[in-house]
PDB file of C-alpha atoms in Angstrom:
ATOM      1  CA  MET L 198     -65.681  59.813 -34.029  1.00 51.00           C
ATOM      2  CA  THR L 199     -64.949  61.346 -37.616  1.00 52.00           C
ATOM      3  CA  ILE L 200     -64.364  58.574 -40.563  1.00 56.00           C
ATOM      4  CA  MET L 201     -62.017  59.855 -42.589  1.00 59.00           C
ATOM      5  CA  GLU L 202     -61.878  58.963 -46.535  1.00 60.00           C
ATOM      6  CA  SER L 203     -59.458  58.776 -48.658  1.00 64.00           C
ATOM      7  CA  SER L 204     -59.345  61.081 -52.199  1.00 68.00           C
ATOM      8  CA  PRO L 205     -61.353  60.101 -54.851  1.00 75.00           C
ATOM      9  CA  CYS L 206     -56.946  58.887 -56.452  1.00 87.00           C
ATOM     10  CA  ASP L 207     -55.629  57.504 -53.932  1.00 95.00           C
ATOM     11  CA  THR L 208     -56.721  53.955 -51.141  1.00 96.00           C
ATOM     12  CA  TYR L 209     -55.832  53.891 -48.042  1.00 97.00           C
ATOM     13  CA  TYR L 210     -54.670  49.985 -47.972  1.00 97.00           C
ATOM     14  CA  PHE L 211     -53.546  48.136 -44.538  1.00 98.00           C
ATOM     15  CA  ALA L 212     -51.635  45.381 -44.685  1.00 97.00           C
ATOM     16  CA  ILE L 213     -50.130  42.394 -42.732  1.00 96.00           C
ATOM     17  CA  GLY L 214     -48.057  40.091 -44.486  1.00 95.00           C
ATOM     18  CA  SER L 215     -45.056  41.359 -46.415  1.00 95.00           C
ATOM     19  CA  MET L 216     -46.452  44.953 -47.856  1.00 97.00           C
ATOM     20  CA  MET L 217     -45.670  46.188 -43.355  1.00 97.00           C
ATOM     21  CA  ASN L 218     -42.200  45.553 -44.220  1.00 97.00           C
ATOM     22  CA  PRO L 219     -40.651  48.815 -46.581  1.00 97.00           C
ATOM     23  CA  GLN L 220     -37.401  46.490 -48.232  1.00 97.00           C
ATOM     24  CA  SER L 221     -40.211  43.988 -49.614  1.00 96.00           C
ATOM     25  CA  MET L 222     -42.435  46.961 -50.826  1.00 96.00           C
ATOM     26  CA  ARG L 223     -39.377  48.284 -52.672  1.00 95.00           C
ATOM     27  CA  ASN L 224     -38.585  45.387 -54.513  1.00 95.00           C
ATOM     28  CA  ARG L 225     -41.922  44.797 -55.163  1.00 94.00           C
ATOM     29  CA  ARG L 226     -42.101  48.907 -57.027  1.00 93.00           C
ATOM     30  CA  ILE L 227     -44.724  49.687 -53.536  1.00 95.00           C
ATOM     31  CA  HIS L 228     -43.949  53.338 -52.386  1.00 95.00           C
ATOM     32  CA  PRO L 229     -46.610  54.232 -50.237  1.00 96.00           C
ATOM     33  CA  LYS L 230     -47.048  58.723 -49.737  1.00 95.00           C
ATOM     34  CA  SER L 231     -47.876  57.734 -46.178  1.00 95.00           C
ATOM     35  CA  SER L 232     -47.370  54.329 -44.017  1.00 97.00           C
ATOM     36  CA  CYS L 233     -48.403  54.587 -40.009  1.00 97.00           C
ATOM     37  CA  PRO L 234     -49.301  52.272 -37.456  1.00 98.00           C
ATOM     38  CA  ALA L 235     -52.959  51.296 -36.614  1.00 98.00           C
ATOM     39  CA  GLU L 236     -55.466  48.088 -36.024  1.00 98.00           C
ATOM     40  CA  LEU L 237     -58.657  47.205 -38.378  1.00 98.00           C
ATOM     41  CA  PHE L 238     -61.047  45.816 -36.692  1.00 98.00           C
ATOM     42  CA  GLY L 239     -63.922  42.753 -37.886  1.00 96.00           C
ATOM     43  CA  PHE L 240     -61.287  40.692 -38.984  1.00 95.00           C
ATOM     44  CA  ALA L 241     -58.535  38.368 -37.574  1.00 94.00           C
ATOM     45  CA  LEU L 242     -55.079  37.382 -38.572  1.00 94.00           C
ATOM     46  CA  ARG L 243     -54.723  33.629 -39.997  1.00 92.00           C
ATOM     47  CA  PHE L 244     -51.909  31.586 -41.588  1.00 93.00           C
ATOM     48  CA  SER L 245     -52.757  29.523 -44.154  1.00 87.00           C
ATOM     49  CA  GLY L 246     -51.809  27.300 -47.733  1.00 83.00           C
ATOM     50  CA  VAL L 247     -48.589  25.412 -47.712  1.00 84.00           C
ATOM     51  CA  LEU L 248     -46.451  27.365 -47.020  1.00 86.00           C
ATOM     52  CA  GLY L 249     -48.743  30.372 -44.073  1.00 91.00           C
ATOM     53  CA  PHE L 250     -49.465  33.010 -45.304  1.00 93.00           C
ATOM     54  CA  ALA L 251     -50.752  35.906 -43.393  1.00 94.00           C
ATOM     55  CA  ASP L 252     -55.035  35.865 -43.995  1.00 92.00           C
ATOM     56  CA  ALA L 253     -57.120  38.329 -43.275  1.00 94.00           C
ATOM     57  CA  VAL L 254     -60.605  36.916 -41.650  1.00 91.00           C
ATOM     58  CA  PRO L 255     -63.424  38.453 -41.258  1.00 92.00           C
ATOM     59  CA  ALA L 256     -64.329  38.310 -37.414  1.00 92.00           C
ATOM     60  CA  GLU L 257     -66.301  39.497 -36.226  1.00 94.00           C
ATOM     61  CA  GLY L 258     -65.537  41.696 -32.697  1.00 96.00           C
ATOM     62  CA  SER L 259     -62.203  40.866 -33.011  1.00 96.00           C
ATOM     63  CA  SER L 260     -58.873  43.332 -34.416  1.00 97.00           C
ATOM     64  CA  ILE L 261     -56.177  43.026 -36.584  1.00 97.00           C
ATOM     65  CA  HIS L 262     -52.738  45.575 -35.796  1.00 98.00           C
ATOM     66  CA  GLY L 263     -50.942  46.304 -38.952  1.00 98.00           C
ATOM     67  CA  VAL L 264     -50.011  48.977 -41.466  1.00 98.00           C
ATOM     68  CA  LEU L 265     -51.756  51.803 -42.974  1.00 98.00           C
ATOM     69  CA  HIS L 266     -51.048  52.762 -46.687  1.00 97.00           C
ATOM     70  CA  LEU L 267     -51.934  55.817 -48.387  1.00 96.00           C
ATOM     71  CA  VAL L 268     -51.482  54.980 -52.112  1.00 97.00           C
ATOM     72  CA  ASP L 269     -52.119  55.743 -54.895  1.00 96.00           C
ATOM     73  CA  ALA L 270     -54.678  54.944 -58.302  1.00 95.00           C
ATOM     74  CA  GLU L 271     -51.746  53.546 -60.271  1.00 95.00           C
ATOM     75  CA  THR L 272     -50.002  51.876 -56.110  1.00 96.00           C
ATOM     76  CA  MET L 273     -53.413  49.950 -55.732  1.00 96.00           C
ATOM     77  CA  ALA L 274     -53.489  48.389 -59.474  1.00 95.00           C
ATOM     78  CA  ARG L 275     -50.173  47.008 -58.513  1.00 95.00           C
ATOM     79  CA  LEU L 276     -50.893  45.868 -55.294  1.00 96.00           C
ATOM     80  CA  ASP L 277     -54.317  44.741 -56.930  1.00 95.00           C
ATOM     81  CA  ALA L 278     -52.005  42.319 -59.841  1.00 94.00           C
ATOM     82  CA  LEU L 279     -49.746  40.947 -56.513  1.00 92.00           C
ATOM     83  CA  GLU L 280     -52.369  39.626 -54.570  1.00 92.00           C
ATOM     84  CA  ILE L 281     -54.297  38.111 -56.891  1.00 89.00           C
ATOM     85  CA  ALA L 282     -55.272  35.316 -55.512  1.00 85.00           C
ATOM     86  CA  TYR L 283     -57.212  37.180 -52.647  1.00 90.00           C
ATOM     87  CA  ARG L 284     -60.282  40.123 -52.688  1.00 91.00           C
ATOM     88  CA  ARG L 285     -60.108  43.461 -51.773  1.00 94.00           C
ATOM     89  CA  VAL L 286     -62.681  44.472 -49.498  1.00 95.00           C
ATOM     90  CA  ASN L 287     -63.345  47.532 -46.984  1.00 96.00           C
ATOM     91  CA  GLY L 288     -63.041  47.770 -43.180  1.00 96.00           C
ATOM     92  CA  GLN L 289     -62.519  50.512 -40.816  1.00 97.00           C
ATOM     93  CA  ALA L 290     -58.901  51.614 -39.368  1.00 98.00           C
ATOM     94  CA  ARG L 291     -58.417  52.757 -36.142  1.00 98.00           C
ATOM     95  CA  LEU L 292     -54.621  54.970 -36.667  1.00 97.00           C
ATOM     96  CA  TYR L 293     -53.379  54.831 -32.751  1.00 97.00           C
ATOM     97  CA  ASP L 294     -54.125  58.525 -33.146  1.00 96.00           C
ATOM     98  CA  GLY L 295     -57.499  58.459 -33.136  1.00 96.00           C
ATOM     99  CA  ARG L 296     -58.570  58.952 -36.333  1.00 95.00           C
ATOM    100  CA  ILE L 297     -60.615  56.655 -38.244  1.00 96.00           C
ATOM    101  CA  VAL L 298     -60.279  55.761 -41.772  1.00 96.00           C
ATOM    102  CA  ILE L 299     -61.877  53.164 -44.355  1.00 96.00           C
ATOM    103  CA  ALA L 300     -59.598  50.993 -45.886  1.00 97.00           C
ATOM    104  CA  THR L 301     -59.227  47.807 -48.572  1.00 97.00           C
ATOM    105  CA  VAL L 302     -57.473  45.018 -46.938  1.00 97.00           C
ATOM    106  CA  TYR L 303     -57.021  41.834 -49.307  1.00 95.00           C
ATOM    107  CA  THR L 304     -59.116  38.448 -48.449  1.00 93.00           C
ATOM    108  CA  LYS L 305     -59.639  35.489 -48.588  1.00 82.00           C
ATOM    109  CA  GLU L 306     -63.331  35.486 -47.815  1.00 58.00           C
ATOM    110  CA  ALA L 307     -64.944  33.046 -50.034  1.00 56.00           C
ATOM    111  CA  PHE L 308     -62.435  30.048 -48.813  1.00 51.00           C
ATOM    112  CA  THR L 309     -61.935  30.412 -45.296  1.00 50.00           C
ATOM    113  CA  SER L 310     -64.524  27.655 -44.767  1.00 49.00           C
ATOM    114  CA  THR L 311     -61.497  25.254 -46.838  1.00 55.00           C
ATOM    115  CA  GLN L 312     -58.288  26.987 -46.164  1.00 60.00           C
ATOM    116  CA  LYS L 313     -56.740  25.166 -43.215  1.00 68.00           C
ATOM    117  CA  ASP L 314     -53.559  26.494 -40.839  1.00 78.00           C
ATOM    118  CA  ASN L 315     -50.568  26.577 -41.293  1.00 86.00           C
ATOM    119  CA  PRO L 316     -47.518  28.036 -40.143  1.00 93.00           C
ATOM    120  CA  PRO L 317     -45.115  30.405 -41.469  1.00 95.00           C
ATOM    121  CA  GLN L 318     -42.118  29.841 -42.789  1.00 95.00           C
ATOM    122  CA  GLN L 319     -39.613  31.446 -40.387  1.00 95.00           C
ATOM    123  CA  ARG L 320     -38.178  34.125 -42.962  1.00 95.00           C
ATOM    124  CA  TYR L 321     -41.359  35.497 -43.894  1.00 96.00           C
ATOM    125  CA  LEU L 322     -42.344  35.374 -40.225  1.00 96.00           C
ATOM    126  CA  GLU L 323     -38.941  37.395 -39.126  1.00 97.00           C
ATOM    127  CA  LEU L 324     -40.299  40.023 -42.541  1.00 97.00           C
ATOM    128  CA  LEU L 325     -43.567  40.288 -40.211  1.00 97.00           C
ATOM    129  CA  ILE L 326     -42.337  41.673 -37.049  1.00 98.00           C
ATOM    130  CA  GLU L 327     -38.947  43.899 -38.997  1.00 98.00           C
ATOM    131  CA  GLY L 328     -41.718  45.679 -41.114  1.00 98.00           C
ATOM    132  CA  ALA L 329     -44.115  46.289 -37.414  1.00 98.00           C
ATOM    133  CA  LYS L 330     -41.127  47.364 -35.372  1.00 98.00           C
ATOM    134  CA  HIS L 331     -40.105  49.778 -38.175  1.00 98.00           C
ATOM    135  CA  PHE L 332     -43.740  51.428 -38.252  1.00 98.00           C
ATOM    136  CA  LYS L 333     -44.013  51.017 -34.293  1.00 98.00           C
ATOM    137  CA  VAL L 334     -47.346  49.050 -34.363  1.00 98.00           C
ATOM    138  CA  HIS L 335     -48.637  47.203 -31.333  1.00 98.00           C
ATOM    139  CA  GLU L 336     -46.654  46.294 -28.699  1.00 97.00           C
ATOM    140  CA  LYS L 337     -49.519  43.227 -28.755  1.00 96.00           C
ATOM    141  CA  GLN L 338     -49.649  42.637 -32.136  1.00 97.00           C
ATOM    142  CA  ILE L 339     -45.506  41.484 -32.382  1.00 97.00           C
ATOM    143  CA  LYS L 340     -45.435  39.945 -29.363  1.00 97.00           C
ATOM    144  CA  PHE L 341     -47.694  38.063 -31.271  1.00 96.00           C
ATOM    145  CA  LEU L 342     -45.566  37.139 -33.742  1.00 97.00           C
ATOM    146  CA  GLU L 343     -42.299  36.486 -31.798  1.00 97.00           C
ATOM    147  CA  ASN L 344     -44.803  33.473 -30.368  1.00 96.00           C
ATOM    148  CA  HIS L 345     -45.601  32.087 -33.174  1.00 94.00           C
ATOM    149  CA  LYS L 346     -45.634  28.504 -34.146  1.00 94.00           C
ATOM    150  CA  CYS L 347     -43.266  28.638 -37.265  1.00 94.00           C
ATOM    151  CA  VAL L 348     -41.535  26.882 -39.406  1.00 92.00           C
ATOM    152  CA  PRO L 349     -37.415  27.136 -39.051  1.00 92.00           C
ATOM    153  CA  ARG L 350     -35.119  27.729 -41.457  1.00 86.00           C
ATOM    154  CA  PRO L 351     -33.501  24.660 -43.232  1.00 80.00           C
ATOM    155  CA  GLN L 352     -30.269  23.573 -41.898  1.00 73.00           C
ATOM    156  CA  PRO L 353     -27.167  24.117 -43.988  1.00 72.00           C
ATOM    157  CA  LEU L 354     -26.091  20.448 -43.949  1.00 70.00           C
ATOM    158  CA  ALA L 355     -30.319  20.045 -45.783  1.00 65.00           C
ATOM    159  CA  PHE L 356     -29.118  21.267 -48.450  1.00 63.00           C
ATOM    160  CA  LYS L 357     -28.330  18.732 -51.196  1.00 71.00           C
ATOM    161  CA  SER L 358     -25.473  18.750 -52.559  1.00 70.00           C
ATOM    162  CA  PHE L 359     -24.883  19.076 -56.982  1.00 73.00           C
ATOM    163  CA  GLY L 360     -21.608  17.933 -56.324  1.00 72.00           C
ATOM    164  CA  ALA L 361     -18.171  19.083 -58.533  1.00 75.00           C
ATOM    165  CA  ALA L 362     -19.243  20.211 -61.870  1.00 74.00           C
ATOM    166  CA  ALA L 363     -17.797  18.324 -64.735  1.00 76.00           C
ATOM    167  CA  ALA L 364     -14.046  19.886 -65.713  1.00 76.00           C
ATOM    168  CA  ASP L 365     -15.909  20.942 -69.263  1.00 79.00           C
ATOM    169  CA  ALA L 366     -19.249  22.273 -68.010  1.00 72.00           C
ATOM    170  CA  PRO L 367     -19.908  25.522 -69.600  1.00 76.00           C
ATOM    171  CA  LEU L 368     -19.523  28.392 -67.247  1.00 66.00           C
TER     172      LEU L 368
END
Protein backbone atom coordinates (compact mmCIF):
# COMPACT_ATOMS: atom_id res chain seq x y z
CA MET A 1 0.00 0.00 0.00
CA THR A 2 1.49 3.31 -1.09
CA ILE A 3 0.75 6.39 0.99
CA MET A 4 0.57 9.54 -1.10
CA GLU A 5 1.40 12.88 0.45
CA SER A 6 0.30 16.28 -0.75
CA SER A 7 2.82 18.75 -2.11
CA PRO A 8 4.46 21.22 0.32
CA CYS A 9 2.04 23.93 -0.86
CA ASP A 10 -1.12 21.82 -0.82
CA THR A 11 -3.04 19.91 1.84
CA TYR A 12 -5.55 17.08 1.69
CA TYR A 13 -8.44 18.28 3.87
CA PHE A 14 -11.05 15.73 4.98
CA ALA A 15 -14.54 17.22 5.30
CA ILE A 16 -17.39 15.65 7.28
CA GLY A 17 -19.67 18.65 7.88
CA SER A 18 -20.96 21.48 5.73
CA MET A 19 -17.67 21.59 3.81
CA MET A 20 -18.88 18.45 2.02
CA ASN A 21 -21.50 20.64 0.36
CA PRO A 22 -20.35 22.53 -2.78
CA GLN A 23 -22.68 25.48 -2.16
CA SER A 24 -21.47 25.84 1.44
CA MET A 25 -17.89 25.87 0.16
CA ARG A 26 -18.63 28.49 -2.50
CA ASN A 27 -20.40 30.66 0.10
CA ARG A 28 -17.16 30.64 2.13
CA ARG A 29 -14.87 31.12 -0.88
CA ILE A 30 -13.43 27.61 -0.52
CA HIS A 31 -12.38 26.39 -3.96
CA PRO A 32 -10.53 23.04 -3.78
CA LYS A 33 -8.18 22.00 -6.57
CA SER A 34 -9.91 18.61 -6.50
CA SER A 35 -12.49 16.78 -4.39
CA CYS A 36 -13.43 13.12 -4.11
CA PRO A 37 -15.10 10.73 -1.68
CA ALA A 38 -12.87 8.97 0.82
CA GLU A 39 -12.79 7.11 4.12
CA LEU A 40 -10.85 8.48 7.10
CA PHE A 41 -9.48 5.88 9.53
CA GLY A 42 -9.25 6.25 13.30
CA PHE A 43 -12.17 8.65 13.72
CA ALA A 44 -15.89 8.41 14.41
CA LEU A 45 -18.61 10.91 13.54
CA ARG A 46 -20.46 12.61 16.38
CA PHE A 47 -22.87 15.50 16.48
CA SER A 48 -22.27 17.75 19.45
CA GLY A 49 -22.55 21.26 20.78
CA VAL A 50 -25.73 23.29 21.06
CA LEU A 51 -26.52 23.02 17.34
CA GLY A 52 -25.30 19.45 16.83
CA PHE A 53 -22.44 20.15 14.44
CA ALA A 54 -20.44 17.25 13.01
CA ASP A 55 -17.29 16.33 14.93
CA ALA A 56 -14.55 13.93 13.93
CA VAL A 57 -13.72 12.20 17.20
CA PRO A 58 -10.59 10.05 17.47
CA ALA A 59 -11.74 6.43 17.78
CA GLU A 60 -9.41 3.50 17.20
CA GLY A 61 -10.88 0.93 14.83
CA SER A 62 -13.54 3.34 13.50
CA SER A 63 -13.77 5.25 10.24
CA ILE A 64 -15.82 8.02 8.64
CA HIS A 65 -16.77 8.48 5.02
CA GLY A 66 -16.62 12.05 3.76
CA VAL A 67 -15.09 14.28 1.11
CA LEU A 68 -11.37 14.72 0.59
CA HIS A 69 -10.45 18.14 -0.80
CA LEU A 70 -7.01 19.10 -2.11
CA VAL A 71 -6.53 22.75 -1.13
CA ASP A 72 -3.73 25.29 -1.38
CA ALA A 73 -2.12 27.05 1.60
CA GLU A 74 -4.33 30.16 1.26
CA THR A 75 -7.50 28.06 1.32
CA MET A 76 -6.22 26.05 4.27
CA ALA A 77 -5.60 29.30 6.17
CA ARG A 78 -9.18 30.38 5.38
CA LEU A 79 -10.45 27.04 6.69
CA ASP A 80 -8.36 27.43 9.85
CA ALA A 81 -10.03 30.81 10.45
CA LEU A 82 -13.49 29.31 9.92
CA GLU A 83 -12.83 26.28 12.12
CA ILE A 84 -11.31 28.26 14.98
CA ALA A 85 -12.95 26.10 17.69
CA TYR A 86 -11.26 22.99 16.28
CA ARG A 87 -7.74 21.65 16.13
CA ARG A 88 -6.20 20.19 13.00
CA VAL A 89 -4.79 16.66 13.17
CA ASN A 90 -3.57 14.27 10.52
CA GLY A 91 -4.99 10.89 9.66
CA GLN A 92 -4.95 8.34 6.89
CA ALA A 93 -7.70 8.51 4.29
CA ARG A 94 -8.42 5.95 1.61
CA LEU A 95 -9.81 7.21 -1.67
CA TYR A 96 -12.38 4.94 -3.26
CA ASP A 97 -9.83 3.90 -5.88
CA GLY A 98 -7.70 2.41 -3.06
CA ARG A 99 -5.01 5.09 -2.79
CA ILE A 100 -4.08 6.15 0.73
CA VAL A 101 -3.27 9.79 1.55
CA ILE A 102 -2.31 11.72 4.66
CA ALA A 103 -5.19 14.12 5.30
CA THR A 104 -5.87 16.83 7.84
CA VAL A 105 -9.17 16.85 9.72
CA TYR A 106 -10.58 19.24 12.28
CA THR A 107 -11.35 17.74 15.68
CA LYS A 108 -12.25 18.77 19.18
CA GLU A 109 -10.01 15.97 20.38
CA ALA A 110 -9.22 17.62 23.73
CA PHE A 111 -12.89 18.33 24.47
CA THR A 112 -14.50 15.00 23.65
CA SER A 113 -15.17 14.08 27.26
CA THR A 114 -17.08 17.32 27.94
CA GLN A 115 -19.00 17.66 24.67
CA LYS A 116 -22.61 16.52 24.84
CA ASP A 117 -24.09 14.63 21.90
CA ASN A 118 -26.88 16.67 20.34
CA PRO A 119 -28.89 15.95 17.22
CA PRO A 120 -28.14 18.26 14.31
CA GLN A 121 -30.64 20.75 12.93
CA GLN A 122 -32.59 19.35 9.97
CA ARG A 123 -31.25 22.00 7.57
CA TYR A 124 -27.64 21.25 8.56
CA LEU A 125 -28.18 17.52 8.09
CA GLU A 126 -29.72 18.21 4.66
CA LEU A 127 -26.57 20.14 3.67
CA LEU A 128 -24.43 17.14 4.64
CA ILE A 129 -26.64 14.71 2.73
CA GLU A 130 -26.68 16.93 -0.39
CA GLY A 131 -22.88 17.18 -0.32
CA ALA A 132 -22.39 13.46 0.30
CA LYS A 133 -24.65 12.62 -2.63
CA HIS A 134 -22.98 15.22 -4.86
CA PHE A 135 -19.52 13.72 -4.27
CA LYS A 136 -20.83 10.12 -4.29
CA VAL A 137 -19.82 9.33 -0.72
CA HIS A 138 -20.43 5.70 0.27
CA GLU A 139 -24.12 4.84 0.41
CA LYS A 140 -23.68 3.55 3.97
CA GLN A 141 -22.74 7.07 5.13
CA ILE A 142 -25.60 8.68 3.22
CA LYS A 143 -28.10 6.25 4.78
CA PHE A 144 -26.61 6.96 8.23
CA LEU A 145 -27.16 10.69 7.70
CA GLU A 146 -30.64 10.23 6.23
CA ASN A 147 -31.74 8.12 9.20
CA HIS A 148 -30.03 10.21 11.90
CA LYS A 149 -32.20 11.90 14.49
CA CYS A 150 -32.42 15.67 13.94
CA VAL A 151 -34.15 18.77 15.22
CA PRO A 152 -36.94 19.47 12.71
CA ARG A 153 -37.28 22.83 11.01
CA PRO A 154 -39.73 25.14 12.75
CA GLN A 155 -43.11 25.31 11.04
CA PRO A 156 -44.22 28.77 9.83
CA LEU A 157 -46.87 28.98 12.57
CA ALA A 158 -44.09 28.68 15.18
CA PHE A 159 -42.61 32.03 14.14
CA LYS A 160 -43.68 35.06 16.12
CA SER A 161 -45.20 38.02 14.39
CA PHE A 162 -44.07 41.54 15.12
CA GLY A 163 -47.46 42.78 14.01
CA ALA A 164 -48.12 45.49 11.48
CA ALA A 165 -45.51 48.21 11.14
CA ALA A 166 -46.47 51.67 12.34
CA ALA A 167 -47.77 53.92 9.57
CA ASP A 168 -44.89 56.35 10.11
CA ALA A 169 -42.16 53.63 10.24
CA PRO A 170 -39.23 54.32 7.89
CA LEU A 171 -38.91 51.95 4.96
